GROMACS .gro file of C-alpha atoms in nm:
model
  363
    1MET     CA    1   1.848   2.046   0.951
    2ALA     CA    2   1.509   1.965   1.100
    3ARG     CA    3   1.302   1.684   0.951
    4VAL     CA    4   0.964   1.782   0.810
    5TYR     CA    5   0.633   1.604   0.861
    6ASN     CA    6   0.613   1.414   0.533
    7PHE     CA    7   0.255   1.332   0.427
    8SER     CA    8   0.359   1.194   0.086
    9ALA     CA    9   0.152   0.911  -0.060
   10GLY     CA   10   0.471   0.732  -0.168
   11PRO     CA   11   0.764   0.712  -0.159
   12ALA     CA   12   0.672   0.794   0.196
   13VAL     CA   13   0.786   0.847   0.552
   14LEU     CA   14   1.002   0.573   0.709
   15PRO     CA   15   1.072   0.519   1.080
   16GLU     CA   16   1.359   0.745   1.191
   17GLU     CA   17   1.502   0.459   1.394
   18VAL     CA   18   1.534   0.251   1.075
   19LEU     CA   19   1.698   0.535   0.882
   20LYS     CA   20   1.949   0.593   1.160
   21GLU     CA   21   2.038   0.224   1.179
   22ALA     CA   22   2.085   0.210   0.803
   23ALA     CA   23   2.304   0.522   0.820
   24ASP     CA   24   2.520   0.362   1.090
   25GLU     CA   25   2.567   0.053   0.873
   26MET     CA   26   2.613   0.239   0.544
   27LEU     CA   27   2.991   0.198   0.514
   28ASP     CA   28   3.037  -0.125   0.704
   29TYR     CA   29   2.750  -0.370   0.741
   30ARG     CA   30   2.819  -0.577   1.053
   31GLY     CA   31   3.191  -0.618   1.000
   32THR     CA   32   3.174  -0.707   0.631
   33GLY     CA   33   3.372  -0.391   0.545
   34MET     CA   34   3.115  -0.294   0.283
   35SER     CA   35   2.768  -0.147   0.245
   36VAL     CA   36   2.466  -0.369   0.173
   37MET     CA   37   2.446  -0.164  -0.150
   38GLU     CA   38   2.779  -0.315  -0.253
   39MET     CA   39   2.749  -0.677  -0.149
   40SER     CA   40   2.673  -0.977  -0.367
   41HIS     CA   41   2.316  -1.101  -0.346
   42ARG     CA   42   2.472  -1.450  -0.337
   43SER     CA   43   2.677  -1.372  -0.024
   44LYS     CA   44   2.616  -1.528   0.317
   45ALA     CA   45   2.551  -1.181   0.462
   46PHE     CA   46   2.273  -1.105   0.214
   47GLU     CA   47   2.128  -1.457   0.244
   48THR     CA   48   2.083  -1.384   0.616
   49ILE     CA   49   1.922  -1.045   0.541
   50ILE     CA   50   1.661  -1.183   0.298
   51ASN     CA   51   1.588  -1.495   0.507
   52GLU     CA   52   1.538  -1.290   0.824
   53ALA     CA   53   1.317  -1.042   0.638
   54GLU     CA   54   1.094  -1.324   0.515
   55ALA     CA   55   1.080  -1.491   0.859
   56ASP     CA   56   0.984  -1.162   1.028
   57LEU     CA   57   0.717  -1.086   0.766
   58ARG     CA   58   0.573  -1.436   0.808
   59GLU     CA   59   0.557  -1.382   1.182
   60LEU     CA   60   0.400  -1.035   1.154
   61MET     CA   61   0.130  -1.147   0.909
   62ASN     CA   62   0.096  -1.504   1.038
   63ILE     CA   63   0.156  -1.631   0.683
   64PRO     CA   64   0.076  -2.004   0.652
   65ASP     CA   65   0.339  -2.250   0.527
   66ASN     CA   66   0.149  -2.311   0.201
   67TYR     CA   67   0.212  -1.951   0.088
   68LYS     CA   68   0.533  -1.829  -0.074
   69VAL     CA   69   0.677  -1.484  -0.005
   70LEU     CA   70   0.844  -1.329  -0.310
   71PHE     CA   71   1.054  -1.010  -0.313
   72LEU     CA   72   1.023  -0.884  -0.671
   73GLN     CA   73   1.079  -0.575  -0.886
   74GLY     CA   74   0.859  -0.381  -1.126
   75GLY     CA   75   0.634  -0.235  -0.858
   76ALA     CA   76   0.265  -0.307  -0.821
   77SER     CA   77   0.209  -0.201  -1.183
   78GLN     CA   78   0.404  -0.499  -1.318
   79GLN     CA   79   0.173  -0.726  -1.121
   80PHE     CA   80  -0.119  -0.595  -1.329
   81ALA     CA   81   0.021  -0.809  -1.613
   82MET     CA   82   0.190  -1.083  -1.411
   83ILE     CA   83  -0.134  -1.183  -1.237
   84PRO     CA   84  -0.338  -1.258  -1.553
   85MET     CA   85  -0.035  -1.414  -1.724
   86ASN     CA   86  -0.003  -1.666  -1.440
   87LEU     CA   87  -0.364  -1.706  -1.323
   88MET     CA   88  -0.593  -1.663  -1.626
   89LYS     CA   89  -0.641  -2.031  -1.711
   90ASN     CA   90  -0.995  -1.978  -1.846
   91ARG     CA   91  -0.899  -1.635  -1.983
   92LYS     CA   92  -1.162  -1.473  -1.763
   93ALA     CA   93  -1.137  -1.260  -1.448
   94ALA     CA   94  -1.361  -1.033  -1.242
   95TYR     CA   95  -1.244  -0.685  -1.141
   96ILE     CA   96  -1.392  -0.445  -0.885
   97VAL     CA   97  -1.291  -0.094  -0.990
   98THR     CA   98  -1.263   0.143  -0.694
   99GLY     CA   99  -0.992   0.380  -0.814
  100GLN     CA  100  -0.717   0.454  -1.062
  101TRP     CA  101  -0.496   0.155  -0.973
  102ALA     CA  102  -0.777  -0.100  -0.990
  103LYS     CA  103  -0.880   0.058  -1.321
  104LYS     CA  104  -0.526   0.027  -1.460
  105ALA     CA  105  -0.507  -0.336  -1.346
  106PHE     CA  106  -0.845  -0.402  -1.513
  107GLN     CA  107  -0.734  -0.242  -1.841
  108GLU     CA  108  -0.410  -0.442  -1.838
  109ALA     CA  109  -0.597  -0.769  -1.778
  110LYS     CA  110  -0.808  -0.704  -2.089
  111ILE     CA  111  -0.493  -0.758  -2.297
  112TYR     CA  112  -0.478  -1.121  -2.180
  113GLY     CA  113  -0.840  -1.229  -2.165
  114ASP     CA  114  -1.197  -1.138  -2.082
  115ALA     CA  115  -1.169  -0.904  -1.784
  116VAL     CA  116  -1.516  -0.824  -1.650
  117GLU     CA  117  -1.595  -0.520  -1.435
  118VAL     CA  118  -1.837  -0.661  -1.175
  119ALA     CA  119  -1.863  -0.343  -0.962
  120SER     CA  120  -1.737   0.014  -0.970
  121SER     CA  121  -1.753   0.337  -0.772
  122ALA     CA  122  -1.657   0.559  -1.067
  123ASP     CA  123  -2.006   0.719  -1.063
  124LYS     CA  124  -1.910   0.921  -0.753
  125THR     CA  125  -1.539   0.980  -0.825
  126PHE     CA  126  -1.444   0.662  -0.637
  127SER     CA  127  -1.551   0.817  -0.305
  128TYR     CA  128  -1.699   0.492  -0.169
  129ILE     CA  129  -1.661   0.112  -0.182
  130PRO     CA  130  -1.949  -0.057  -0.366
  131ASP     CA  131  -2.158  -0.332  -0.206
  132CYS     CA  132  -1.968  -0.653  -0.281
  133SER     CA  133  -2.198  -0.901  -0.103
  134ASP     CA  134  -2.363  -1.039  -0.419
  135LEU     CA  135  -2.163  -0.961  -0.731
  136PRO     CA  136  -2.231  -1.096  -1.082
  137ILE     CA  137  -1.905  -1.296  -1.089
  138PRO     CA  138  -1.885  -1.524  -1.395
  139GLU     CA  139  -1.873  -1.887  -1.285
  140ASP     CA  140  -1.564  -1.955  -1.495
  141ALA     CA  141  -1.373  -1.651  -1.366
  142ASP     CA  142  -1.018  -1.744  -1.268
  143TYR     CA  143  -1.004  -1.486  -0.988
  144VAL     CA  144  -1.161  -1.173  -0.839
  145TYR     CA  145  -0.934  -0.868  -0.820
  146ILE     CA  146  -0.944  -0.572  -0.580
  147CYS     CA  147  -0.727  -0.281  -0.475
  148GLU     CA  148  -0.795  -0.291  -0.103
  149ASN     CA  149  -0.692   0.061  -0.003
  150ASN     CA  150  -0.722   0.334  -0.263
  151THR     CA  151  -0.431   0.572  -0.214
  152ILE     CA  152  -0.565   0.850  -0.436
  153TYR     CA  153  -0.927   0.844  -0.324
  154GLY     CA  154  -0.886   0.749   0.042
  155THR     CA  155  -1.121   0.450   0.052
  156LYS     CA  156  -1.067   0.108   0.212
  157TYR     CA  157  -1.259  -0.219   0.202
  158LYS     CA  158  -1.382  -0.291   0.557
  159THR     CA  159  -1.530  -0.624   0.442
  160LEU     CA  160  -1.372  -0.836   0.170
  161PRO     CA  161  -1.594  -0.914  -0.131
  162ASN     CA  162  -1.799  -1.231  -0.146
  163THR     CA  163  -1.602  -1.400  -0.426
  164LYS     CA  164  -1.848  -1.695  -0.444
  165GLY     CA  165  -1.564  -1.943  -0.411
  166HIS     CA  166  -1.328  -1.775  -0.655
  167ILE     CA  167  -0.966  -1.684  -0.577
  168LEU     CA  168  -0.926  -1.335  -0.431
  169VAL     CA  169  -0.631  -1.127  -0.553
  170SER     CA  170  -0.562  -0.804  -0.364
  171ASP     CA  171  -0.330  -0.508  -0.414
  172VAL     CA  172  -0.258  -0.383  -0.060
  173SER     CA  173   0.021  -0.139  -0.153
  174SER     CA  174  -0.103   0.148   0.064
  175CYS     CA  175  -0.238  -0.048   0.362
  176PHE     CA  176   0.037  -0.312   0.379
  177LEU     CA  177   0.117  -0.402   0.745
  178SER     CA  178  -0.117  -0.134   0.882
  179GLU     CA  179  -0.342  -0.389   1.056
  180PRO     CA  180  -0.373  -0.766   1.105
  181VAL     CA  181  -0.485  -0.960   0.799
  182ASP     CA  182  -0.608  -1.317   0.741
  183VAL     CA  183  -0.380  -1.428   0.458
  184THR     CA  184  -0.586  -1.746   0.404
  185LYS     CA  185  -0.869  -1.537   0.255
  186TYR     CA  186  -0.650  -1.449  -0.042
  187GLY     CA  187  -0.490  -1.638  -0.330
  188ILE     CA  188  -0.248  -1.351  -0.383
  189ILE     CA  189  -0.192  -1.049  -0.160
  190TYR     CA  190   0.072  -0.809  -0.286
  191GLY     CA  191   0.200  -0.455  -0.265
  192GLY     CA  192   0.467  -0.212  -0.368
  193VAL     CA  193   0.656  -0.129  -0.048
  194GLN     CA  194   0.718   0.243  -0.107
  195LYS     CA  195   0.408   0.356   0.080
  196ASN     CA  196   0.418   0.178   0.412
  197VAL     CA  197   0.710  -0.066   0.424
  198GLY     CA  198   1.031   0.053   0.260
  199PRO     CA  199   1.195   0.242  -0.026
  200ALA     CA  200   1.065   0.227  -0.383
  201GLY     CA  201   1.187  -0.064  -0.592
  202VAL     CA  202   1.050  -0.371  -0.412
  203VAL     CA  203   0.713  -0.540  -0.454
  204ILE     CA  204   0.621  -0.818  -0.210
  205VAL     CA  205   0.397  -1.095  -0.341
  206ILE     CA  206   0.242  -1.345  -0.100
  207ILE     CA  207   0.100  -1.626  -0.312
  208ARG     CA  208  -0.066  -1.959  -0.232
  209GLU     CA  209   0.152  -2.244  -0.355
  210ASP     CA  210  -0.117  -2.414  -0.567
  211LEU     CA  211  -0.130  -2.099  -0.783
  212ILE     CA  212   0.240  -2.129  -0.871
  213THR     CA  213   0.246  -2.351  -1.179
  214GLU     CA  214   0.417  -2.402  -1.514
  215ASP     CA  215   0.076  -2.348  -1.675
  216VAL     CA  216   0.102  -1.983  -1.774
  217LEU     CA  217  -0.025  -1.794  -2.078
  218PRO     CA  218   0.176  -1.857  -2.397
  219GLY     CA  219   0.442  -1.591  -2.444
  220THR     CA  220   0.477  -1.512  -2.072
  221PRO     CA  221   0.836  -1.389  -2.025
  222THR     CA  222   1.057  -1.595  -1.795
  223MET     CA  223   1.092  -1.301  -1.555
  224LEU     CA  224   0.712  -1.275  -1.521
  225ARG     CA  225   0.654  -1.634  -1.405
  226TYR     CA  226   0.590  -1.675  -1.034
  227LYS     CA  227   0.737  -2.026  -1.043
  228ILE     CA  228   1.076  -1.899  -1.162
  229HIS     CA  229   1.101  -1.661  -0.864
  230ALA     CA  230   0.952  -1.905  -0.611
  231ASP     CA  231   1.192  -2.183  -0.713
  232ALA     CA  232   1.489  -1.943  -0.688
  233GLY     CA  233   1.389  -1.798  -0.350
  234SER     CA  234   1.353  -1.448  -0.503
  235LEU     CA  235   1.714  -1.471  -0.628
  236TYR     CA  236   1.657  -1.570  -0.994
  237ASN     CA  237   1.827  -1.243  -1.088
  238THR     CA  238   1.980  -0.967  -0.876
  239PRO     CA  239   1.698  -0.858  -0.645
  240PRO     CA  240   1.645  -0.502  -0.516
  241ALA     CA  241   1.889  -0.591  -0.239
  242TYR     CA  242   1.914  -0.262  -0.050
  243GLY     CA  243   1.536  -0.215  -0.057
  244ILE     CA  244   1.484  -0.564   0.089
  245TYR     CA  245   1.738  -0.481   0.361
  246ILE     CA  246   1.540  -0.169   0.461
  247CYS     CA  247   1.210  -0.363   0.452
  248GLY     CA  248   1.370  -0.616   0.687
  249LYS     CA  249   1.456  -0.335   0.930
  250VAL     CA  250   1.098  -0.204   0.911
  251PHE     CA  251   0.965  -0.554   0.991
  252LYS     CA  252   1.183  -0.564   1.303
  253TRP     CA  253   1.067  -0.213   1.396
  254LEU     CA  254   0.703  -0.325   1.360
  255LYS     CA  255   0.764  -0.626   1.584
  256LYS     CA  256   0.919  -0.392   1.842
  257GLN     CA  257   0.606  -0.170   1.827
  258GLY     CA  258   0.394  -0.470   1.925
  259GLY     CA  259   0.302  -0.610   1.583
  260LEU     CA  260   0.009  -0.540   1.354
  261ALA     CA  261  -0.264  -0.532   1.623
  262ALA     CA  262  -0.073  -0.252   1.797
  263MET     CA  263  -0.024  -0.071   1.465
  264LYS     CA  264  -0.395  -0.090   1.387
  265GLU     CA  265  -0.478   0.065   1.725
  266ARG     CA  266  -0.225   0.342   1.668
  267ASN     CA  267  -0.341   0.403   1.310
  268GLU     CA  268  -0.705   0.424   1.419
  269LYS     CA  269  -0.612   0.678   1.685
  270LYS     CA  270  -0.416   0.890   1.435
  271ALA     CA  271  -0.690   0.879   1.172
  272LYS     CA  272  -0.960   0.966   1.429
  273ILE     CA  273  -0.778   1.289   1.522
  274LEU     CA  274  -0.788   1.405   1.160
  275TYR     CA  275  -1.135   1.275   1.068
  276ASP     CA  276  -1.293   1.418   1.386
  277PHE     CA  277  -1.154   1.760   1.296
  278LEU     CA  278  -1.276   1.731   0.935
  279ASP     CA  279  -1.625   1.637   1.057
  280GLU     CA  280  -1.652   1.943   1.283
  281SER     CA  281  -1.471   2.191   1.054
  282LYS     CA  282  -1.667   2.460   0.872
  283LEU     CA  283  -1.390   2.512   0.618
  284PHE     CA  284  -1.244   2.167   0.546
  285LYS     CA  285  -1.435   1.854   0.456
  286GLY     CA  286  -1.345   1.494   0.381
  287THR     CA  287  -1.433   1.353   0.039
  288VAL     CA  288  -1.504   0.989   0.132
  289ARG     CA  289  -1.821   0.820   0.256
  290LYS     CA  290  -1.764   0.777   0.631
  291GLU     CA  291  -1.795   0.399   0.649
  292ASP     CA  292  -1.535   0.354   0.371
  293ARG     CA  293  -1.263   0.585   0.503
  294SER     CA  294  -0.900   0.474   0.483
  295LEU     CA  295  -0.677   0.483   0.791
  296MET     CA  296  -0.379   0.556   0.564
  297ASN     CA  297  -0.484   0.819   0.309
  298VAL     CA  298  -0.711   1.110   0.402
  299PRO     CA  299  -0.825   1.338   0.116
  300PHE     CA  300  -0.997   1.669   0.205
  301VAL     CA  301  -1.099   1.996   0.036
  302THR     CA  302  -1.211   2.348   0.120
  303GLY     CA  303  -1.434   2.370  -0.185
  304ASP     CA  304  -1.228   2.661  -0.318
  305VAL     CA  305  -0.937   2.584  -0.552
  306ASP     CA  306  -0.747   2.903  -0.464
  307LEU     CA  307  -0.788   2.842  -0.092
  308ASP     CA  308  -0.668   2.483  -0.136
  309ALA     CA  309  -0.355   2.612  -0.310
  310LYS     CA  310  -0.300   2.869  -0.036
  311PHE     CA  311  -0.333   2.600   0.231
  312VAL     CA  312  -0.080   2.369   0.059
  313LYS     CA  313   0.167   2.659   0.021
  314GLU     CA  314   0.138   2.777   0.382
  315ALA     CA  315   0.146   2.420   0.515
  316LYS     CA  316   0.472   2.358   0.328
  317GLU     CA  317   0.621   2.675   0.476
  318ALA     CA  318   0.522   2.546   0.820
  319GLY     CA  319   0.700   2.211   0.767
  320PHE     CA  320   0.410   1.994   0.644
  321GLU     CA  321   0.522   1.844   0.313
  322ASN     CA  322   0.339   1.674   0.024
  323LEU     CA  323  -0.019   1.764   0.118
  324LYS     CA  324  -0.135   1.847  -0.234
  325GLY     CA  325  -0.411   1.611  -0.343
  326HIS     CA  326  -0.399   1.397  -0.655
  327ARG     CA  327  -0.502   1.583  -0.971
  328THR     CA  328  -0.813   1.364  -1.015
  329VAL     CA  329  -0.952   1.464  -0.674
  330GLY     CA  330  -0.795   1.805  -0.618
  331GLY     CA  331  -0.768   1.960  -0.274
  332MET     CA  332  -0.538   1.798  -0.022
  333ARG     CA  333  -0.441   1.450   0.092
  334ALA     CA  334  -0.260   1.351   0.410
  335SER     CA  335  -0.104   1.006   0.396
  336ILE     CA  336  -0.056   0.896   0.756
  337TYR     CA  337   0.125   0.565   0.723
  338ASN     CA  338   0.269   0.354   1.008
  339ALA     CA  339   0.582   0.567   1.039
  340MET     CA  340   0.394   0.898   1.071
  341PRO     CA  341   0.410   0.983   1.442
  342ILE     CA  342   0.089   1.081   1.618
  343GLU     CA  343   0.239   1.428   1.688
  344GLY     CA  344   0.257   1.482   1.311
  345VAL     CA  345  -0.121   1.444   1.282
  346GLU     CA  346  -0.186   1.651   1.595
  347LYS     CA  347   0.034   1.934   1.466
  348LEU     CA  348  -0.132   1.919   1.123
  349VAL     CA  349  -0.476   1.954   1.285
  350GLU     CA  350  -0.348   2.246   1.495
  351PHE     CA  351  -0.225   2.412   1.177
  352MET     CA  352  -0.559   2.346   1.001
  353ARG     CA  353  -0.749   2.498   1.296
  354GLU     CA  354  -0.534   2.811   1.275
  355PHE     CA  355  -0.576   2.829   0.898
  356GLU     CA  356  -0.952   2.798   0.934
  357LYS     CA  357  -0.957   3.079   1.190
  358ASN     CA  358  -0.767   3.305   0.950
  359ASN     CA  359  -0.945   3.201   0.632
  360GLY     CA  360  -1.274   3.059   0.752
  361LYS     CA  361  -1.615   3.115   0.607
  362GLU     CA  362  -1.846   3.343   0.798
  363ASP     CA  363  -2.129   3.173   0.986
   0.00000   0.00000   0.00000
């Protein structure tokens, strides 16, 4: 059967090359006589898999030696609690709320201390990134928290907030490995991998070593302490072994593509094709302020709910899957992650042009 163009926001499209390699190794991983799904996480074979994955990720992101890379479970949502439990020494933190996931993280942090909303874009349905150059960050705040790319609303920070010397914590789930990043600007940079890196079930946390301490909030479960996982090399308990294996293959694929600078160039080119069409279209329009547009998630609408539904239905019939927008925005959303080929975006735009011709508004 033919593969579709999968525009899902996550779990999302993976490189075909990676899927084929994994299929070839499914029954017998490199002469072990077993699948990676079946092998002990304490085995030499898996030790090589996880160590290579970490080494390749460090190379791709240029991660300094004073940062730990942790392969954890619980998705990004578990980090909403884990971060305050481990970092809220003064029981105070600043949150910039630019979408549903930042809002959920903010609400979770309130359970553990005084979480302060220092900026928000809720007034315009999270369709822009607020000015973060001079925020009212409390002096005793333990950290400043952002969700860097907003999957649902299609916004992306182009400039990191001025944290006024405070630790920056960033959820990069939907822009992970889409462009080069200066890890040293963050205390913690983390993401669920199911959008741009691998299958659901793994969250990667890159954390500066000085933030990994025994000094956590009273009652913090053992499994939610960064130090436990860092000391055990992500093997305190059985890790999401098969997911880590696929992530490792994606890291190698990214290196083969030329690394993150090459990916950024490719992602900009892909996004431009779609945004240029949206800007000239009389039927479709983007929902995000131009300067804050994401390269990964592109929401758009026709302005007519019935027409939106018709578009999603006909697009699906034509082999374009998962284009329905999130219920809080409506309309459509195309997630064009690293593994989405440029032809996928070109063919989508062709289809949109045809749809507009057949359903367009009269001049």
